[in-house]
CSV table of C-alpha atoms in Angstrom, one decimal:
chain,number,residue,atom,x,y,z
A,1,UNK,CA,111.3,100.5,97.9
A,2,UNK,CA,113.5,99.4,100.7
A,3,UNK,CA,111.6,98.4,103.9
A,4,UNK,CA,113.0,97.8,107.3
A,5,UNK,CA,110.6,95.8,109.4
A,6,UNK,CA,111.4,95.8,113.1
A,7,UNK,CA,109.8,93.3,115.4
A,8,UNK,CA,110.2,94.0,119.1
A,9,UNK,CA,108.2,91.1,120.5
A,10,UNK,CA,110.1,88.8,122.8
A,11,UNK,CA,107.7,85.9,122.0
A,12,UNK,CA,108.4,83.6,119.0
A,13,UNK,CA,106.3,81.8,116.5
A,14,UNK,CA,102.7,81.0,117.3
A,15,UNK,CA,103.0,82.7,120.6
A,16,UNK,CA,103.7,86.1,119.0
A,17,UNK,CA,100.7,87.8,117.3
A,18,UNK,CA,103.0,90.7,116.6
A,19,UNK,CA,105.2,88.5,114.5
A,20,UNK,CA,102.2,86.9,112.9
A,21,UNK,CA,100.8,90.2,111.8
A,22,UNK,CA,104.2,91.6,110.7
A,23,UNK,CA,104.9,88.5,108.6
A,24,UNK,CA,101.7,88.9,106.6
A,25,UNK,CA,102.4,92.6,106.1
A,26,UNK,CA,105.9,92.0,104.8
A,27,UNK,CA,104.5,89.2,102.6
A,28,UNK,CA,102.3,91.7,100.9
A,29,UNK,CA,105.2,94.2,100.6
A,30,UNK,CA,107.4,91.7,98.9
A,31,UNK,CA,104.6,90.6,96.6
A,32,UNK,CA,104.4,94.2,95.5
A,33,UNK,CA,108.1,94.3,94.7
A,34,UNK,CA,109.6,95.8,97.9
A,35,UNK,CA,113.0,94.8,99.3
A,36,UNK,CA,112.3,93.9,102.9
A,37,UNK,CA,114.8,93.4,105.8
A,38,UNK,CA,113.0,91.9,108.8
A,39,UNK,CA,114.8,92.3,112.1
A,40,UNK,CA,113.8,90.6,115.4
A,41,UNK,CA,115.1,93.0,118.0
A,42,UNK,CA,115.2,90.2,120.6
A,43,UNK,CA,118.1,88.7,118.8
A,44,UNK,CA,120.2,91.9,118.7
A,45,UNK,CA,122.5,93.6,121.2
A,46,UNK,CA,121.2,97.2,121.6
A,47,UNK,CA,122.6,99.1,124.5
A,48,UNK,CA,120.4,101.8,126.0
A,49,UNK,CA,121.0,105.5,125.3
A,50,UNK,CA,123.0,106.9,128.3
A,51,UNK,CA,122.3,110.5,127.5
A,52,UNK,CA,125.9,111.5,127.0
A,53,UNK,CA,125.2,113.5,123.8
A,54,UNK,CA,128.4,112.3,122.2
A,55,UNK,CA,126.4,111.9,119.0
A,56,UNK,CA,125.5,115.6,119.2
A,57,UNK,CA,128.9,117.0,120.1
A,58,UNK,CA,132.1,114.9,120.1
A,59,UNK,CA,131.2,112.7,117.1
A,60,UNK,CA,128.2,114.3,115.4
A,61,UNK,CA,125.8,111.6,114.0
A,62,UNK,CA,127.8,108.8,115.6
A,63,UNK,CA,126.9,106.9,118.8
A,64,UNK,CA,129.7,105.9,121.2
A,65,UNK,CA,128.2,102.4,121.7
A,66,UNK,CA,129.8,99.7,119.5
A,67,UNK,CA,126.9,97.3,119.3
A,68,UNK,CA,124.4,95.9,116.7
A,69,UNK,CA,122.5,99.2,116.6
A,70,UNK,CA,125.6,101.1,115.6
A,71,UNK,CA,127.1,98.5,113.3
A,72,UNK,CA,124.0,97.1,111.6
A,73,UNK,CA,120.6,98.5,112.5
A,74,UNK,CA,121.2,102.3,112.3
A,75,UNK,CA,122.7,102.1,108.8
A,76,UNK,CA,119.7,99.9,107.7
A,77,UNK,CA,117.3,102.4,109.3
A,78,UNK,CA,118.9,105.4,107.6
A,79,UNK,CA,118.9,103.6,104.2
A,80,UNK,CA,115.2,102.5,104.4
A,81,UNK,CA,112.5,104.2,102.5
A,82,UNK,CA,109.9,102.9,104.9
A,83,UNK,CA,110.3,101.5,108.5
A,84,UNK,CA,107.7,99.4,110.2
A,85,UNK,CA,107.7,99.5,114.0
A,86,UNK,CA,105.9,96.3,115.1
A,87,UNK,CA,105.4,96.1,118.9
A,88,UNK,CA,103.1,94.4,121.3
A,89,UNK,CA,101.2,96.9,123.4
A,90,UNK,CA,102.9,97.2,126.8
A,91,UNK,CA,101.5,99.8,129.2
A,92,UNK,CA,99.5,101.2,126.3
A,93,UNK,CA,102.5,102.1,124.2
A,94,UNK,CA,105.7,100.5,122.7
A,95,UNK,CA,107.5,97.9,124.7
A,96,UNK,CA,111.0,98.2,126.1
A,97,UNK,CA,112.9,96.8,123.2
A,98,UNK,CA,111.2,99.2,120.7
A,99,UNK,CA,111.7,102.1,123.0
A,100,UNK,CA,115.4,101.4,123.3
A,101,UNK,CA,115.7,101.2,119.5
A,102,UNK,CA,113.8,104.5,119.1
A,103,UNK,CA,116.0,106.3,121.7
A,104,UNK,CA,119.1,105.1,119.9
A,105,UNK,CA,118.0,107.0,116.7
A,106,UNK,CA,119.1,110.2,118.5
A,107,UNK,CA,122.2,110.6,116.2
A,108,UNK,CA,119.8,111.2,113.3
A,109,UNK,CA,118.9,114.7,114.6
A,110,UNK,CA,120.9,117.8,115.4
A,111,UNK,CA,120.9,119.5,118.8
A,112,UNK,CA,119.7,122.9,117.6
A,113,UNK,CA,116.2,124.0,118.6
A,114,UNK,CA,113.5,124.9,116.1
A,115,UNK,CA,110.6,126.8,117.7
A,116,UNK,CA,107.0,126.1,116.6
A,117,UNK,CA,103.5,127.0,117.6
A,118,UNK,CA,102.5,123.5,118.6
A,119,UNK,CA,105.9,122.1,119.7
A,120,UNK,CA,109.6,122.6,119.5
A,121,UNK,CA,111.8,120.3,117.5
A,122,UNK,CA,115.3,119.5,116.2
A,123,UNK,CA,116.5,119.6,112.6
A,124,UNK,CA,117.0,116.2,110.9
A,125,UNK,CA,120.6,115.3,109.7
A,126,UNK,CA,119.2,113.3,106.8
A,127,UNK,CA,115.8,112.3,105.3
A,128,UNK,CA,113.8,110.1,107.7
A,129,UNK,CA,112.1,107.0,106.4
A,130,UNK,CA,108.4,107.0,106.3
A,131,UNK,CA,106.8,105.2,109.3
A,132,UNK,CA,104.3,102.5,109.8
A,133,UNK,CA,103.2,101.6,113.3
A,134,UNK,CA,101.9,98.0,113.9
A,135,UNK,CA,100.7,96.8,117.3
A,136,UNK,CA,98.5,94.1,118.9
A,137,UNK,CA,96.7,94.0,122.2
A,138,UNK,CA,94.6,91.5,124.1
A,139,UNK,CA,92.0,94.1,125.0
A,140,UNK,CA,88.8,93.8,122.9
A,141,UNK,CA,88.6,97.5,122.0
A,142,UNK,CA,90.7,99.8,119.8
A,143,UNK,CA,90.7,102.4,122.6
A,144,UNK,CA,93.6,100.4,124.0
A,145,UNK,CA,95.8,102.0,121.3
A,146,UNK,CA,94.8,105.6,121.9
A,147,UNK,CA,98.0,106.4,123.9
A,148,UNK,CA,100.2,104.7,121.4
A,149,UNK,CA,98.6,106.5,118.5
A,150,UNK,CA,99.0,109.8,120.2
A,151,UNK,CA,102.7,109.0,121.0
A,152,UNK,CA,103.4,108.1,117.4
A,153,UNK,CA,101.8,111.2,116.0
A,154,UNK,CA,103.7,113.4,118.4
A,155,UNK,CA,107.0,111.6,117.8
A,156,UNK,CA,106.7,112.0,114.0
A,157,UNK,CA,105.4,115.6,114.2
A,158,UNK,CA,105.3,117.5,110.9
A,159,UNK,CA,108.8,116.4,109.7
A,160,UNK,CA,108.3,112.6,109.6
A,161,UNK,CA,105.6,111.0,107.6
A,162,UNK,CA,103.5,108.5,109.6
A,163,UNK,CA,101.9,106.8,106.6
A,164,UNK,CA,99.8,104.2,108.4
A,165,UNK,CA,98.8,102.7,111.8
A,166,UNK,CA,97.8,99.1,112.0
A,167,UNK,CA,96.2,98.0,115.2
A,168,UNK,CA,94.6,94.7,116.1
A,169,UNK,CA,92.6,94.3,119.3
A,170,UNK,CA,91.8,90.9,120.8
A,171,UNK,CA,94.9,89.6,119.1
A,172,UNK,CA,95.2,86.4,121.2
A,173,UNK,CA,92.1,85.1,119.3
A,174,UNK,CA,93.8,85.3,115.9
A,175,UNK,CA,94.9,81.7,116.3
A,176,UNK,CA,91.7,80.3,117.9
A,177,UNK,CA,89.7,77.9,115.7
A,178,UNK,CA,86.3,79.5,116.5
A,179,UNK,CA,87.6,82.8,115.0
A,180,UNK,CA,89.3,81.1,112.0
A,181,UNK,CA,87.3,82.6,109.2
A,182,UNK,CA,87.4,86.2,110.5
A,183,UNK,CA,91.1,85.8,111.5
A,184,UNK,CA,92.0,84.6,108.1
A,185,UNK,CA,90.2,87.6,106.5
A,186,UNK,CA,92.1,89.9,108.9
A,187,UNK,CA,95.4,88.4,108.0
A,188,UNK,CA,94.6,88.5,104.3
A,189,UNK,CA,93.8,92.2,104.7
A,190,UNK,CA,97.1,92.8,106.5
A,191,UNK,CA,98.8,91.2,103.4
A,192,UNK,CA,96.8,93.5,101.2
A,193,UNK,CA,97.8,96.5,103.4
A,194,UNK,CA,101.5,95.6,102.7
A,195,UNK,CA,100.8,95.7,98.9
A,196,UNK,CA,99.0,99.0,99.2
A,197,UNK,CA,101.8,100.6,101.3
A,198,UNK,CA,104.3,99.8,98.6
A,199,UNK,CA,102.1,100.9,95.7
A,200,UNK,CA,100.3,103.9,97.3
A,201,UNK,CA,102.1,104.8,100.5
A,202,UNK,CA,98.8,104.4,102.3
A,203,UNK,CA,96.2,101.8,103.4
A,204,UNK,CA,92.7,102.0,102.0
A,205,UNK,CA,89.7,102.5,104.2
A,206,UNK,CA,88.3,99.2,103.0
A,207,UNK,CA,91.4,97.3,104.0
A,208,UNK,CA,91.7,99.0,107.4
A,209,UNK,CA,88.1,98.1,108.1
A,210,UNK,CA,88.8,94.4,107.4
A,211,UNK,CA,91.9,94.5,109.6
A,212,UNK,CA,89.9,96.0,112.5
A,213,UNK,CA,86.8,93.9,112.1
A,214,UNK,CA,85.6,92.2,115.4
A,215,UNK,CA,86.8,88.6,115.7
A,216,UNK,CA,83.8,87.9,117.9
A,217,UNK,CA,80.4,89.5,117.9
A,218,UNK,CA,80.0,89.5,121.7
A,219,UNK,CA,82.9,91.2,123.6
A,220,UNK,CA,81.5,89.9,126.9
A,221,UNK,CA,82.0,86.3,125.6
A,222,UNK,CA,85.6,87.2,124.6
A,223,UNK,CA,86.2,88.6,128.1
A,224,UNK,CA,84.7,85.5,129.7
A,225,UNK,CA,86.9,83.2,127.6
A,226,UNK,CA,90.0,85.2,128.5
A,227,UNK,CA,89.0,85.0,132.2
A,228,UNK,CA,88.6,81.2,132.1
A,229,UNK,CA,91.9,80.8,130.2
A,230,UNK,CA,93.9,82.8,132.7
A,231,UNK,CA,92.2,81.2,135.7
A,232,UNK,CA,92.9,77.7,134.3
A,233,UNK,CA,96.6,78.6,133.7
A,234,UNK,CA,96.9,79.9,137.2
A,235,UNK,CA,95.3,76.8,138.6
A,236,UNK,CA,97.6,74.6,136.6
A,237,UNK,CA,100.6,76.8,137.3
A,238,UNK,CA,101.5,77.0,133.7
A,239,UNK,CA,102.5,79.8,131.4
A,240,UNK,CA,100.4,80.3,128.2
A,241,UNK,CA,103.1,78.6,126.1
A,242,UNK,CA,103.4,75.5,128.3
A,243,UNK,CA,99.6,75.4,128.7
A,244,UNK,CA,99.2,75.3,124.9
A,245,UNK,CA,102.0,72.8,124.3
A,246,UNK,CA,100.5,70.4,126.8
A,247,UNK,CA,97.2,70.6,124.9
A,248,UNK,CA,95.3,72.1,127.9
A,249,UNK,CA,92.2,74.1,127.4
A,250,UNK,CA,90.2,76.5,129.7
A,251,UNK,CA,88.1,74.9,132.4
A,252,UNK,CA,84.4,75.9,132.7
A,253,UNK,CA,83.2,77.0,136.1
A,254,UNK,CA,79.4,76.7,135.3
A,255,UNK,CA,77.0,75.2,132.9
A,256,UNK,CA,76.9,78.4,131.0
A,257,UNK,CA,80.8,78.3,130.7
A,258,UNK,CA,80.6,74.7,129.5
A,259,UNK,CA,78.1,75.6,126.7
A,260,UNK,CA,80.3,78.6,125.7
A,261,UNK,CA,83.5,76.6,125.5
A,262,UNK,CA,81.8,73.8,123.5
A,263,UNK,CA,80.4,76.4,121.1
A,264,UNK,CA,83.8,78.0,120.7
A,265,UNK,CA,85.6,74.7,120.4
A,266,UNK,CA,83.4,73.3,117.7
A,267,UNK,CA,85.1,72.5,114.4
A,268,UNK,CA,82.6,72.6,111.5
A,269,UNK,CA,85.1,70.9,109.1
A,270,UNK,CA,85.3,67.9,111.4
A,271,UNK,CA,81.5,67.8,111.6
A,272,UNK,CA,81.1,67.5,107.9
A,273,UNK,CA,77.4,66.4,107.3
A,274,UNK,CA,76.8,65.3,110.8
A,275,UNK,CA,73.4,65.9,112.3
A,276,UNK,CA,73.2,65.0,116.0
A,277,UNK,CA,72.0,66.1,119.4
A,278,UNK,CA,74.4,65.6,122.3
A,279,UNK,CA,73.0,65.9,125.8
A,280,UNK,CA,75.1,66.3,129.0
A,281,UNK,CA,73.7,65.7,132.5
A,282,UNK,CA,75.9,66.9,135.3
A,283,UNK,CA,75.9,66.1,139.0
A,284,UNK,CA,78.0,67.3,141.9
A,285,UNK,CA,78.7,70.9,142.9
A,286,UNK,CA,77.4,72.0,139.5
A,287,UNK,CA,74.2,70.3,138.6
A,288,UNK,CA,72.1,70.6,135.5
A,289,UNK,CA,71.6,69.5,131.9
A,290,UNK,CA,72.3,71.1,128.5
A,291,UNK,CA,72.3,69.9,124.9
A,292,UNK,CA,74.2,70.7,121.8
A,293,UNK,CA,72.5,70.6,118.4
A,294,UNK,CA,74.9,70.0,115.4
A,295,UNK,CA,73.4,70.6,112.0
A,296,UNK,CA,74.7,71.8,108.7
A,297,UNK,CA,78.1,72.6,110.0
A,298,UNK,CA,76.8,74.8,112.8
A,299,UNK,CA,76.2,74.3,116.5
A,300,UNK,CA,73.6,75.6,119.0
A,301,UNK,CA,74.0,75.1,122.8
A,302,UNK,CA,70.8,75.2,124.9
A,303,UNK,CA,70.1,74.6,128.6
A,304,UNK,CA,68.0,71.7,129.7
A,305,UNK,CA,67.2,68.3,128.2
A,306,UNK,CA,66.5,67.6,124.6
A,307,UNK,CA,63.5,65.7,123.3
A,308,UNK,CA,65.3,62.9,121.5
A,309,UNK,CA,69.1,63.1,122.0
A,310,UNK,CA,71.4,60.9,120.0
A,311,UNK,CA,73.9,60.6,122.9
A,312,UNK,CA,73.5,61.2,126.6
A,313,UNK,CA,76.6,61.7,128.8
A,314,UNK,CA,76.0,61.6,132.6
A,315,UNK,CA,79.0,62.7,134.7
A,316,UNK,CA,80.0,64.6,137.8
A,317,UNK,CA,80.7,68.1,136.5
A,318,UNK,CA,84.3,68.2,137.9
A,319,UNK,CA,85.1,64.9,136.3
A,320,UNK,CA,84.0,66.0,132.8
A,321,UNK,CA,85.8,69.4,133.3
A,322,UNK,CA,89.0,67.5,134.0
A,323,UNK,CA,88.5,65.4,130.8
A,324,UNK,CA,87.5,68.3,128.6
A,325,UNK,CA,90.5,70.4,129.7
A,326,UNK,CA,93.0,67.6,129.3
A,327,UNK,CA,93.8,67.2,133.0
A,328,UNK,CA,92.3,63.7,133.1
A,329,UNK,CA,92.4,60.7,130.8
A,330,UNK,CA,88.9,60.3,129.3
A,331,UNK,CA,89.3,56.6,128.4
A,332,UNK,CA,90.5,55.7,131.8
A,333,UNK,CA,87.6,57.6,133.5
A,334,UNK,CA,85.1,55.7,131.3
A,335,UNK,CA,86.6,52.3,132.1
A,336,UNK,CA,86.6,53.3,135.8
A,337,UNK,CA,83.0,54.1,135.7
A,338,UNK,CA,83.6,57.8,136.5
A,339,UNK,CA,80.9,58.7,133.9
A,340,UNK,CA,78.4,56.9,131.7
A,341,UNK,CA,77.3,57.3,128.1
A,342,UNK,CA,74.0,56.1,126.5
A,343,UNK,CA,73.0,56.1,122.8
A,344,UNK,CA,75.2,56.5,119.8
A,345,UNK,CA,78.6,55.7,121.3
A,346,UNK,CA,80.4,56.6,118.0
A,347,UNK,CA,79.5,60.2,118.8
A,348,UNK,CA,81.4,59.8,122.1
A,349,UNK,CA,84.5,58.7,120.2
A,350,UNK,CA,84.3,61.7,117.9
A,351,UNK,CA,84.1,64.4,120.6
A,352,UNK,CA,87.9,65.0,120.4
A,353,UNK,CA,87.7,65.8,116.7
A,354,UNK,CA,84.4,67.7,116.9
A,355,UNK,CA,85.5,70.1,119.6
A,356,UNK,CA,88.8,71.8,119.9
A,357,UNK,CA,88.0,72.3,123.6
A,358,UNK,CA,87.2,68.7,124.3
A,359,UNK,CA,89.3,65.6,124.6
A,360,UNK,CA,88.3,62.2,123.1
A,361,UNK,CA,87.1,60.3,126.2
A,362,UNK,CA,87.4,56.9,124.5
């Protein structure tokens, strides 16, 4: 099987969840014996269709544009047995790069009209590759893909075989440590989907269920995390890419936010066999106490004081938020007396490794 995998994301590497998902899909395809050409449309020169209909009249089947689409991509597309359209969800459908590519496939059809009961269509000049649509979105619900799915079914009609749709909601959480186990299972399932597409020209219900499994049990918590992340980036005047490169994390706005971020930032591997209770007592604009119970590689966050905490941290809430988010140097704050710690100080020095959303204050 010859597969053409088209990635229309403008983002690269870790920033692109479209690229992450597509890479795992094509891994599976190659493992099943397919020959895969992966093309990043951001690297190609593809001029927009200008509606001149040269490809329908003056030079049937040939576009007038002399660009990468004409010289390279259109021939690859025609020769493929299967094409994967991988796009981030923009305005609930394909993004601009993918739309430009799709419009430039106009030379593949003839101008004559074929009437039908549900829709009119054009005859194909040559066999069309089977189609797989892959898309990711930040929204926590699959309903975000309804318009895209409708578009793809209408685009393919009854002449083009849409063999599979792969949609992943809440995709920004695929690389977050607190979703690691489920995210890994999702990505393994995407790889399995690639194998199944080559072997069966379909994706099993079991594999689709794994791909679409929720990354978090509580969508409200997912929405709150997203809100805090965007608010923090706006406050820091940083793009998501710069925010991540600088090691910044979302800033809590309340005691409840703090407990949520600490739970989500907890790294069970770093905890190993640790059993401890960490208590935080905050003053200032946000007052209150909470404690974190770490036991058997799991964490529980509870409001109020604990009976016998192993470590007590007392700090103005804003000071600790600055330390936790990476905006302030924890060690310097400690030496300056900006906060105090009592109990097992070794736990204080381990906060950076125990919590992905914390910084080591020592």
